XYZ file of C-alpha atoms in Angstrom:
723
model
C 25.662 -5.080 -2.262
C 28.629 -6.270 -2.409
C 30.005 -4.487 -3.929
C 29.017 -1.276 -1.896
C 30.779 -3.449 0.468
C 33.699 -4.397 -1.769
C 34.324 -0.044 -2.254
C 33.523 0.926 0.586
C 36.613 -1.670 2.763
C 38.534 -2.444 0.525
C 39.930 0.153 -0.287
C 42.799 0.189 1.557
C 43.797 -2.595 0.542
C 44.770 -1.669 -2.821
C 48.859 -1.234 -3.441
C 48.901 2.345 -3.582
C 47.386 2.892 -0.351
C 49.999 0.751 1.433
C 53.302 2.763 -0.703
C 51.605 6.167 -0.003
C 51.073 5.155 3.587
C 54.786 3.571 3.826
C 55.617 7.160 2.186
C 53.699 8.701 5.003
C 55.582 6.871 7.486
C 59.290 8.565 6.125
C 57.787 11.948 5.885
C 57.301 12.581 9.360
C 56.861 16.855 8.714
C 53.012 17.036 7.972
C 52.056 15.461 11.058
C 53.031 18.768 12.952
C 51.076 21.117 12.354
C 47.315 21.406 13.402
C 46.704 22.118 10.524
C 43.323 20.255 7.956
C 44.473 19.887 3.884
C 42.679 18.288 0.290
C 45.484 15.696 -0.937
C 42.754 14.473 -2.888
C 40.534 15.079 -4.944
C 37.700 12.726 -6.897
C 36.117 13.533 -10.904
C 33.375 11.943 -11.602
C 34.862 7.717 -10.948
C 38.375 9.039 -10.715
C 40.181 9.410 -7.060
C 43.404 11.671 -7.632
C 46.026 11.900 -4.308
C 48.981 13.771 -3.339
C 52.040 11.242 -2.895
C 54.120 14.358 -0.918
C 57.166 12.725 -0.129
C 57.617 11.256 -3.690
C 56.031 14.613 -5.145
C 53.433 13.212 -7.519
C 50.669 12.334 -8.039
C 48.475 8.655 -7.822
C 46.131 7.908 -10.426
C 42.670 5.687 -9.317
C 39.525 3.782 -10.643
C 37.210 3.786 -7.872
C 34.968 1.163 -10.785
C 37.783 -0.914 -10.555
C 36.917 -2.186 -6.695
C 33.535 -3.665 -9.200
C 35.783 -6.175 -10.151
C 36.151 -9.650 -9.380
C 39.721 -9.826 -11.385
C 42.481 -8.787 -8.279
C 45.101 -7.926 -10.938
C 42.280 -5.542 -12.121
C 41.266 -3.875 -9.885
C 44.620 -3.204 -7.909
C 45.830 -1.258 -11.271
C 46.781 2.409 -10.872
C 49.067 4.751 -12.178
C 51.761 7.168 -11.450
C 51.389 11.382 -12.405
C 54.576 12.835 -13.037
C 55.319 16.875 -13.016
C 57.421 17.735 -15.263
C 58.446 20.815 -12.453
C 57.450 19.515 -9.202
C 56.561 21.741 -6.688
C 58.919 22.406 -3.295
C 56.353 24.013 -1.971
C 54.455 21.488 1.025
C 50.470 20.616 -0.872
C 47.739 22.129 0.869
C 45.225 21.274 -1.653
C 43.802 19.623 -4.887
C 41.837 21.297 -6.902
C 39.966 20.448 -10.807
C 39.178 23.108 -13.427
C 35.460 22.203 -15.121
C 36.476 20.608 -17.390
C 38.872 18.175 -15.746
C 42.605 18.279 -18.052
C 43.812 21.448 -15.062
C 44.737 20.160 -12.281
C 45.386 22.688 -9.682
C 47.913 21.825 -6.827
C 48.088 24.872 -4.684
C 50.641 25.236 -0.772
C 51.120 28.463 0.935
C 53.807 29.977 -0.595
C 53.436 29.044 -4.546
C 50.601 27.070 -7.269
C 51.528 24.329 -10.189
C 48.482 23.515 -12.899
C 49.312 20.045 -13.530
C 48.600 19.460 -17.295
C 46.639 15.696 -17.233
C 47.647 14.238 -20.316
C 45.333 12.066 -22.904
C 43.172 8.620 -21.851
C 42.831 5.766 -24.349
C 42.904 2.133 -24.643
C 40.710 -0.779 -23.577
C 40.385 0.804 -19.745
C 41.051 4.600 -21.129
C 43.750 4.780 -19.014
C 45.958 7.874 -19.094
C 48.850 6.353 -22.551
C 46.876 3.539 -22.888
C 47.563 2.389 -19.529
C 51.475 3.435 -18.313
C 52.281 2.841 -15.256
C 54.387 6.120 -14.520
C 53.260 9.285 -16.915
C 54.355 12.542 -17.556
C 51.980 15.595 -17.470
C 53.276 19.026 -17.909
C 53.273 21.166 -15.542
C 53.683 24.640 -14.683
C 54.777 27.384 -11.672
C 51.739 30.364 -11.838
C 52.575 33.707 -10.501
C 56.155 32.258 -10.051
C 57.881 36.200 -9.465
C 55.382 37.350 -7.592
C 56.058 35.101 -4.912
C 59.461 34.911 -5.324
C 59.234 38.993 -5.010
C 57.352 38.667 -2.063
C 58.444 35.618 -0.037
C 55.796 37.177 3.448
C 52.959 36.538 1.072
C 51.494 32.690 1.458
C 48.017 32.041 0.047
C 44.826 31.898 1.236
C 42.480 30.548 -1.129
C 42.621 28.932 -4.199
C 40.443 29.108 -6.817
C 39.633 28.728 -11.225
C 37.279 31.476 -11.694
C 34.039 30.261 -13.349
C 34.349 32.667 -15.974
C 36.691 32.021 -18.275
C 35.441 31.106 -21.075
C 38.871 29.448 -21.929
C 38.822 27.250 -18.408
C 42.540 28.571 -18.166
C 41.244 31.383 -15.615
C 42.398 31.055 -12.145
C 41.811 32.774 -8.512
C 43.381 33.411 -5.650
C 43.845 35.506 -2.893
C 46.563 36.080 -0.452
C 48.224 37.945 2.975
C 48.676 41.146 1.730
C 44.866 41.629 1.283
C 44.990 41.190 -2.656
C 43.017 39.097 -5.098
C 44.760 38.213 -7.950
C 43.779 36.400 -11.484
C 45.961 34.778 -13.925
C 45.710 33.194 -17.331
C 48.094 29.807 -16.954
C 49.218 30.016 -20.861
C 50.517 33.591 -19.967
C 51.407 32.418 -15.598
C 53.617 35.568 -14.514
C 51.089 38.053 -16.013
C 48.738 39.314 -14.047
C 44.614 39.723 -15.863
C 43.066 41.204 -13.043
C 44.899 42.631 -9.514
C 42.280 43.678 -6.563
C 43.998 45.457 -3.753
C 41.378 44.439 -1.007
C 42.328 47.633 1.591
C 45.292 50.909 1.035
C 46.907 50.593 3.975
C 50.424 49.163 2.285
C 52.198 45.801 2.564
C 55.680 45.106 4.667
C 56.516 42.612 1.080
C 59.459 41.577 3.382
C 57.265 41.390 6.494
C 57.883 37.124 7.695
C 54.376 34.963 7.767
C 55.572 33.949 11.313
C 54.739 37.433 12.771
C 51.922 39.220 13.259
C 51.247 43.207 11.971
C 49.207 45.765 13.607
C 45.693 45.178 11.383
C 46.427 41.221 11.603
C 45.144 41.440 14.700
C 42.506 43.417 14.450
C 41.103 40.873 11.871
C 41.597 43.536 8.884
C 42.228 41.309 6.423
C 41.149 39.887 4.030
C 41.423 35.511 5.019
C 39.271 33.260 2.389
C 36.490 34.572 0.053
C 34.542 32.235 -3.418
C 32.740 33.300 -6.397
C 28.897 34.504 -6.262
C 25.961 34.270 -9.140
C 27.397 36.533 -11.876
C 25.806 40.268 -12.774
C 24.947 41.149 -16.332
C 25.584 44.711 -16.432
C 24.795 46.827 -18.779
C 26.720 48.922 -20.192
C 25.504 53.516 -19.640
C 23.834 54.978 -22.890
C 25.269 58.139 -23.781
C 21.949 61.037 -23.481
C 19.624 61.657 -26.508
C 21.470 57.911 -28.313
C 18.076 55.102 -29.609
C 21.127 52.057 -30.061
C 21.586 49.411 -27.792
C 23.474 49.420 -25.119
C 25.468 46.338 -24.727
C 26.399 44.258 -21.508
C 28.919 42.576 -20.154
C 28.967 39.626 -17.737
C 30.530 39.971 -14.619
C 31.692 37.511 -10.808
C 31.583 38.934 -7.912
C 33.881 37.311 -4.929
C 33.031 37.468 -1.861
C 35.571 37.965 0.897
C 35.532 38.181 4.591
C 38.180 40.001 6.421
C 38.716 38.528 9.801
C 36.540 40.221 11.955
C 34.064 39.500 10.335
C 33.087 41.987 7.214
C 32.445 40.577 4.382
C 33.635 42.508 0.502
C 32.587 42.266 -3.222
C 35.355 42.548 -5.520
C 33.526 42.018 -9.078
C 35.757 40.140 -11.525
C 36.052 40.360 -15.000
C 38.743 37.872 -17.454
C 38.167 39.406 -21.345
C 37.928 43.211 -21.042
C 39.880 43.986 -18.690
C 37.109 45.965 -16.673
C 37.106 46.614 -13.557
C 34.802 47.705 -10.910
C 34.207 49.817 -6.999
C 35.525 47.725 -4.260
C 32.426 46.986 -2.433
C 31.611 47.908 1.261
C 31.203 46.328 3.795
C 27.837 44.447 3.153
C 25.059 45.458 5.398
C 24.659 41.920 7.962
C 20.849 41.890 9.408
C 19.824 41.982 12.267
C 23.029 43.664 13.796
C 25.671 41.737 16.411
C 29.018 43.281 18.104
C 30.230 41.195 17.860
C 30.006 41.933 14.159
C 29.581 37.704 13.883
C 32.778 37.535 15.480
C 36.792 38.110 15.409
C 38.139 34.994 13.571
C 36.289 34.436 10.255
C 38.298 31.823 8.826
C 36.277 29.990 6.186
C 33.362 31.796 3.214
C 31.467 29.842 0.905
C 28.351 30.727 -2.070
C 26.419 27.447 -1.961
C 24.516 27.471 -5.178
C 21.305 27.664 -4.586
C 17.877 29.897 -4.832
C 18.234 32.694 -2.803
C 22.491 32.915 -3.188
C 23.764 31.334 0.460
C 26.390 32.124 2.150
C 28.040 30.169 5.059
C 30.409 32.546 7.129
C 33.478 29.945 9.099
C 35.347 31.100 12.189
C 38.486 29.076 14.112
C 35.566 28.316 16.989
C 34.001 26.584 15.472
C 31.183 28.384 13.773
C 28.807 28.495 11.580
C 26.809 31.890 10.191
C 24.159 30.533 7.624
C 22.970 33.603 5.547
C 20.616 34.395 2.984
C 21.917 36.871 0.300
C 19.113 39.739 -0.453
C 19.857 42.309 -3.582
C 19.135 45.753 -2.990
C 15.477 46.169 -3.856
C 15.712 49.697 -5.340
C 18.958 49.894 -7.577
C 18.894 54.536 -7.693
C 19.024 55.110 -4.746
C 21.956 51.977 -4.116
C 25.150 53.861 -3.190
C 28.543 52.542 -3.354
C 30.315 51.225 0.317
C 34.068 51.451 0.275
C 36.447 52.541 1.327
C 36.987 56.554 0.958
C 40.012 56.810 -1.729
C 40.942 53.721 -1.688
C 37.695 53.027 -3.854
C 37.795 56.343 -5.881
C 41.791 55.101 -6.913
C 40.535 51.841 -8.305
C 37.670 52.637 -10.540
C 39.065 52.885 -13.720
C 36.771 52.032 -17.204
C 33.963 50.544 -14.116
C 32.389 54.098 -15.782
C 31.164 53.247 -18.115
C 29.362 50.472 -17.120
C 26.385 51.303 -14.484
C 27.134 49.881 -10.969
C 26.008 47.296 -10.109
C 23.449 47.698 -6.512
C 24.650 46.455 -3.178
C 23.481 43.595 -1.560
C 22.511 42.706 2.453
C 23.978 40.289 4.451
C 20.957 38.751 6.299
C 21.472 36.129 8.981
C 19.171 33.278 9.480
C 21.113 30.915 11.659
C 24.390 30.678 13.998
C 25.624 27.302 14.728
C 28.104 26.819 16.781
C 30.032 22.460 15.835
C 31.591 20.641 18.504
C 35.460 20.135 17.627
C 36.404 17.849 20.215
C 33.511 15.644 22.575
C 32.591 17.861 25.180
C 32.737 15.575 28.270
C 31.840 16.485 31.924
C 34.604 16.195 34.661
C 34.829 13.482 37.118
C 35.965 14.976 39.680
C 35.479 18.808 40.405
C 38.458 20.594 41.137
C 40.020 19.666 37.929
C 40.886 22.433 35.939
C 38.370 23.424 33.226
C 40.680 23.145 29.684
C 40.513 25.749 27.228
C 38.334 24.625 24.162
C 40.408 23.883 21.183
C 40.224 25.649 17.598
C 41.821 25.053 13.998
C 40.325 26.575 10.783
C 37.987 25.810 8.549
C 37.656 24.824 4.918
C 34.069 24.309 3.697
C 33.840 22.044 1.119
C 30.640 21.910 -1.439
C 29.093 18.730 -2.460
C 28.152 18.573 -6.077
C 25.538 16.152 -5.556
C 23.289 18.143 -2.989
C 23.476 21.998 -3.426
C 22.239 22.958 0.093
C 24.460 20.697 1.531
C 28.296 20.901 3.003
C 31.141 19.715 4.747
C 33.108 20.667 7.002
C 37.490 19.987 7.464
C 38.575 20.328 10.258
C 42.332 19.032 12.014
C 39.261 17.647 15.115
C 37.685 15.344 12.384
C 34.450 16.424 9.914
C 31.587 17.314 9.975
C 28.803 18.114 7.264
C 25.981 20.263 7.231
C 22.479 19.745 5.529
C 19.289 22.832 5.137
C 16.327 21.541 3.828
C 14.871 24.630 5.057
C 16.357 27.036 2.152
C 13.925 25.204 -0.695
C 11.296 25.784 1.642
C 11.461 29.667 2.621
C 12.804 30.229 -1.414
C 9.066 28.312 -1.283
C 7.398 30.522 1.305
C 8.356 34.014 1.163
C 9.826 34.467 -2.485
C 7.232 32.853 -4.908
C 4.454 33.915 -2.361
C 2.120 36.283 -4.023
C 0.948 37.408 -1.258
C 2.792 39.167 1.938
C 4.345 36.049 4.316
C 6.398 36.226 6.699
C 9.607 34.579 7.556
C 9.065 31.193 8.276
C 9.756 30.057 11.605
C 11.828 26.878 13.083
C 13.993 25.970 10.352
C 17.147 25.363 11.145
C 19.935 23.524 9.310
C 21.129 19.449 10.302
C 24.398 19.510 11.091
C 26.326 15.327 11.433
C 29.741 15.080 13.094
C 30.505 12.057 11.625
C 34.832 11.819 11.944
C 36.915 12.872 15.130
C 40.303 13.067 15.606
C 41.502 14.446 18.215
C 38.135 13.485 21.696
C 39.903 15.801 23.974
C 40.612 19.278 23.433
C 44.373 18.211 25.600
C 47.517 15.688 25.719
C 46.017 14.736 22.212
C 48.472 14.771 19.871
C 47.324 17.040 16.089
C 45.936 14.081 13.374
C 44.222 15.922 11.011
C 42.380 14.780 8.170
C 44.304 15.413 5.355
C 40.927 14.505 2.482
C 37.984 14.192 1.960
C 35.572 13.856 -1.177
C 31.726 13.397 -1.727
C 32.069 10.049 -4.130
C 28.944 9.201 -5.922
C 27.907 5.587 -6.026
C 27.352 3.959 -8.005
C 23.983 2.180 -6.945
C 22.316 4.884 -5.278
C 22.809 7.318 -2.787
C 26.243 9.097 -1.869
C 29.124 8.147 0.057
C 31.557 10.251 2.340
C 35.098 9.376 1.250
C 38.008 10.970 3.785
C 41.795 9.986 4.669
C 43.175 10.190 7.898
C 46.425 11.428 8.593
C 47.643 7.508 8.651
C 46.904 7.413 5.509
C 42.678 5.395 5.669
C 40.274 5.879 3.608
C 37.641 5.794 5.839
C 33.611 5.677 3.347
C 30.662 6.863 5.061
C 27.291 7.384 3.332
C 25.879 10.124 3.864
C 22.299 10.038 4.763
C 19.711 10.904 1.937
C 17.074 13.646 3.087
C 13.777 14.156 2.225
C 13.070 16.785 0.734
C 9.247 17.769 -0.579
C 9.733 20.382 -3.435
C 6.821 22.068 -5.318
C 6.461 22.407 -9.171
C 5.458 25.679 -11.190
C 2.236 23.383 -12.873
C 0.870 22.612 -9.334
C 0.532 26.561 -7.604
C -2.508 27.993 -8.012
C -3.069 30.093 -11.479
C -3.667 33.890 -10.068
C -7.324 35.215 -9.057
C -8.450 31.861 -7.615
C -9.122 31.140 -4.862
C -7.810 29.122 -2.385
C -9.152 26.240 0.468
C -8.496 27.449 3.632
C -7.812 22.905 4.517
C -5.600 23.419 1.680
C -3.517 25.438 4.636
C -3.808 22.609 6.872
C -0.234 20.407 7.630
C -0.331 17.398 5.868
C 2.698 16.385 6.923
C 3.167 11.819 6.302
C 3.601 10.562 9.839
C 6.445 8.431 8.426
C 8.682 11.708 8.253
C 7.208 13.169 11.428
C 8.482 9.911 13.290
C 11.592 10.536 11.793
C 12.021 14.260 12.610
C 11.527 12.827 16.216
C 14.179 10.524 15.605
C 16.550 12.532 14.467
C 19.423 12.925 16.390
C 21.147 15.993 17.441
C 24.540 14.543 18.106
C 26.325 12.114 17.149
C 29.194 9.753 18.218
C 31.435 10.187 15.609
C 34.100 7.827 14.746
C 37.540 8.243 16.225
C 40.487 8.055 14.770
C 43.427 10.284 15.858
C 46.993 9.656 16.189
C 48.428 5.455 16.058
C 51.080 7.474 19.409
C 48.429 8.462 21.293
C 47.730 7.009 25.284
C 44.811 7.882 26.984
C 44.184 7.539 31.073
C 41.710 5.488 31.627
C 40.279 8.908 33.451
C 39.832 10.275 29.907
C 38.530 6.669 28.310
C 35.826 7.300 31.363
C 35.130 10.239 30.267
C 34.632 9.552 26.826
C 32.777 6.583 27.786
C 30.793 8.785 29.693
C 29.914 11.544 26.432
C 29.239 8.745 24.592
C 26.722 7.179 26.795
C 25.272 10.195 27.488
C 24.772 11.429 23.371
C 23.198 7.375 23.247
C 20.311 7.638 25.757
C 19.218 11.367 25.022
C 19.750 10.830 20.672
C 18.562 7.295 20.853
C 17.338 5.538 24.058
C 14.823 8.871 24.515
C 13.714 9.584 21.325
C 13.037 6.198 20.980
C 10.584 6.422 24.088
C 8.881 10.002 22.003
C 8.954 7.399 19.609
C 7.490 5.281 20.834
C 4.495 7.244 22.698
C 3.141 8.686 19.782
C 3.418 5.084 17.949
C 1.880 4.593 20.362
C -0.519 7.180 20.662
C -1.493 7.611 17.064
C -2.289 3.402 17.059
C -4.831 4.469 20.422
C -6.259 6.763 16.751
C -6.382 4.614 14.060
C -8.377 1.868 16.239
C -10.481 4.329 17.704
C -11.379 5.501 13.515
C -11.084 1.755 13.041
C -13.699 0.881 15.150
C -15.603 3.758 13.690
C -15.774 2.930 10.433
C -16.138 -0.856 11.421
C -18.993 0.781 12.271
C -19.915 2.620 10.181
C -19.331 -0.506 7.350
C -21.859 -2.151 9.341
C -24.054 0.464 8.858
C -24.247 1.074 5.283
C -23.903 -2.776 4.439
C -27.325 -2.972 6.583
C -28.736 0.017 3.794
C -27.375 -1.444 1.130
C -29.383 -4.752 1.292
C -32.588 -2.592 2.238
C -31.707 -0.768 -0.875
C -31.073 -3.676 -2.557
C -34.891 -5.140 -1.529
C -36.372 -1.747 -2.322
C -34.659 -2.255 -5.803
C -35.883 -5.190 -6.399
C -39.417 -3.876 -6.055
C -38.824 -0.594 -7.869
C -38.029 -3.428 -10.476
C -41.193 -5.313 -11.135
C -42.869 -1.795 -10.848
C -40.576 -0.681 -13.021
C -41.911 -4.097 -15.814
C -45.382 -2.881 -14.893
C -44.572 0.772 -15.242
C -43.252 -0.308 -18.723
C -46.029 -2.502 -20.323
C -48.508 -0.309 -19.446
C -46.590 2.005 -21.545
C -46.356 0.154 -24.153
C -50.382 -0.695 -24.312
C -51.089 3.028 -24.267
C -48.227 3.513 -27.425
C -50.131 0.963 -29.195
C -53.526 2.982 -28.584
C -52.198 6.056 -29.204
C -50.962 5.009 -32.324
C -53.949 3.523 -33.170
C -56.318 6.058 -32.530
C -53.819 8.465 -34.953
C -54.055 6.024 -37.973
C -57.419 6.562 -37.555
C -58.239 10.070 -36.997
C -55.563 11.327 -39.554
C -57.856 8.281 -41.592
C -60.322 10.501 -41.199
C -58.805 14.321 -42.015
C -60.677 16.047 -44.946
C -57.168 17.391 -46.719
C -55.546 15.204 -48.597
C -51.615 14.358 -46.453
C -48.602 15.158 -47.926
C -48.003 10.916 -49.518
C -51.623 11.102 -51.343
C -51.174 14.338 -52.649
C -47.444 13.602 -54.573
C -49.554 9.224 -55.570
C -51.896 11.505 -57.552
C -48.905 13.846 -58.654
C -47.756 10.914 -59.432
C -50.602 8.887 -61.415
C -51.314 12.186 -63.442
C -48.074 12.229 -64.502
C -48.154 9.301 -65.807
C -51.867 9.265 -67.270
C -50.470 11.705 -69.452
C -47.588 9.420 -70.525
C -50.551 7.162 -71.468
C -51.482 9.553 -73.633
C -48.344 9.935 -75.139
C -48.402 6.658 -75.291
C -51.302 6.146 -77.767
C -50.633 8.275 -79.187
C -46.718 7.072 -80.803
C -49.035 3.283 -81.103
C -51.569 4.800 -83.543
C -48.516 6.599 -85.733
C -46.280 3.209 -85.993
C -50.035 1.483 -86.752
C -49.951 3.738 -89.446
C -46.937 2.457 -90.035
C -47.139 -0.530 -90.165
C -49.959 -0.289 -93.316
C -48.371 2.033 -95.617
C -45.444 -0.512 -95.386
C -46.968 -3.542 -96.190
C -49.240 -1.767 -99.103
C -45.645 -0.634 -99.845
C -44.758 -4.205 -100.153
C -48.158 -5.347 -102.044
C -47.544 -2.973 -104.838
C -43.688 -3.858 -105.040
C -43.908 -7.313 -105.537
C -46.724 -6.286 -108.533
C -44.848 -4.051 -110.162
C -41.851 -6.493 -110.457
C -40.604 -9.038 -113.068
C -38.847 -11.281 -110.171
C -39.740 -10.222 -107.145
C -36.329 -10.535 -105.060
C -35.409 -13.641 -102.817
C -35.097 -12.302 -99.181
C -31.365 -14.518 -97.330
C -32.790 -16.625 -94.470
C -30.057 -14.033 -92.340
C -31.924 -11.062 -93.710
C -35.550 -12.912 -93.340
C -34.252 -14.015 -89.888
C -33.185 -10.665 -88.081
C -36.676 -9.097 -89.220
C -37.934 -11.327 -87.392
C -36.121 -10.925 -84.417
C -36.974 -7.477 -84.864
C -40.424 -7.186 -85.134
C -40.239 -9.932 -82.161
C -39.095 -7.273 -80.064
C -41.368 -3.673 -80.853
C -44.337 -6.593 -80.002
C -42.458 -7.436 -76.990
C -42.103 -3.585 -75.996
C -45.546 -2.901 -77.121
C -48.039 -5.764 -75.065
C -44.795 -4.818 -72.344
C -46.609 -1.275 -73.188
C -49.832 -2.060 -73.247
C -49.814 -4.293 -70.307
C -48.131 -1.602 -68.559
C -50.923 0.680 -69.139
C -53.269 -1.206 -68.555
C -51.988 -1.829 -65.506
C -51.769 2.035 -63.937
C -55.278 2.455 -65.021
C -56.068 0.244 -62.112
C -54.672 1.022 -60.314
C -55.569 5.154 -60.323
C -59.233 3.540 -60.953
C -59.675 5.222 -65.377
């Protein structure tokens, strides 16, 4: 926890922040403009801040704030540009790989190539204090020849294989794509209108089309679309495909155009739009649109912001029938822009469904102390939409009056109920976004000098959660923890298989009580952190108005909701108390039943033992009866028949043994006569040796033993068989 506190509170005490504040006091031009900027960016845990006075970048690793060594905490590096930009920088953006940093303002773009990193702390060029970075200006010739053109939006192209293509929208209704390897040759140029442009028009003058809102204000890239190549008739070859990236462009009058971009082959497609917006509105949802953003959600969500502080949350609905869709483009301009797009199928035109509209509180609304006090005009300013890389369904609004955070928790539920449902389902109702007013730099519409926020980024904390890091015009970093949202995701493995019958009880709401209390306590309005200019002076009447507004918010958003939560908790306690009493009575009744069943089980156990004894006795009697019956049967059993066969076999063997024995006796007598004859006829009888005589005796003894054993077995078999 100490690390979190150190990271949130000790950042402004660092040496590089003090240097930035000192340079900022010298450069007073940025305080005179009523526009918000993005002068710093956070990539992973690295902080890059643009110093407008010195025209260089300050690099600082936020993880150093967790170290205990004071010297290591204050270590930072200065990244110098070989060709520093001459324009006023308004925004810094990284490409996906993080090796190029685009620095742009209203009159130019400079791309900085970051050097290699090595060393113990993975610093640039081993940790040098000042590092030279190669920089180049993109489309420098174009801006030099168009003095009245100003930049509106700059983005890295997501479809670039080398991650070196940059796209930007200019005030002359032109969307251009450049490769930084050839910074003065455009890869693709898309004209968004057919009206002639005055290249020498001063940026301070306003043209008639601009008053009508026919000029593009902002753009953003959507998800890629794959188009197949048209197949020639009577051919069966596989058709090739191309991946294009749609750029959604919003005009000042609220119209949304779609320009399909492709940087590898240079394929051009006709401009689509204005897209149909449902439900339709007379004012087309505002006439001062200033920003558009395409969130990486499913379905794709479009955010359209106006200068009055209105946000329109839209869903991009694809066309149902591609064959019947026609390209709604501006007549002659669309025909002239088609080059080789006829080789591929035309992308189907989508429609926009405006799900909800939200109005931000740019300056704190306060009541009038004096009823005769004149009503001040509402404060208006352009709004920048910054996506949250950690949460796709959340984004942040940066403007001159402060910072708002908007979360869209209904997208997941909308997707589950409307898009994934196999049955026809209605559009879910009672779904709305959550808006938090985090920082306010202009509490009242008047009397306050402009003190816009000049930077905003989302930082992933190392312990848990995420934080929003903002930079005020006084060079003061403000770190605010972002509230984690409780979103329930339904996995596909838990879905009911097709064809099974779903229980109606599964459709009942099963929201946990803590989530219900969290919804009751959820704040619709918050008291933001006030960060106005240092030279701001407030009258007692204005202080009283702010105090009254703050008190009202605390009363309505805290005390009243806490009373509602208390009533809900008390009601829940009463319900649970009644349920507890009922369950206690049920437990007593079940305990009594358990005791009765225990006694009954004892009696049944005794009876079961008696039955078991009777059963054993009956089985013994049955076995005895069966044995007697088997003994009196007139038919031999299988065992008796087997024994009879064995006895007959033994009798045959005895006859064979008897015959063999007689033959041995005859042979013995014959050998004896032969020996006697030899003794009588021989002159001298041969003398047997002792060993030979011993062997003969042993042999005769063994044969005699075998004969005795055979005779014994024969006699035993005769006795057993009764022969």
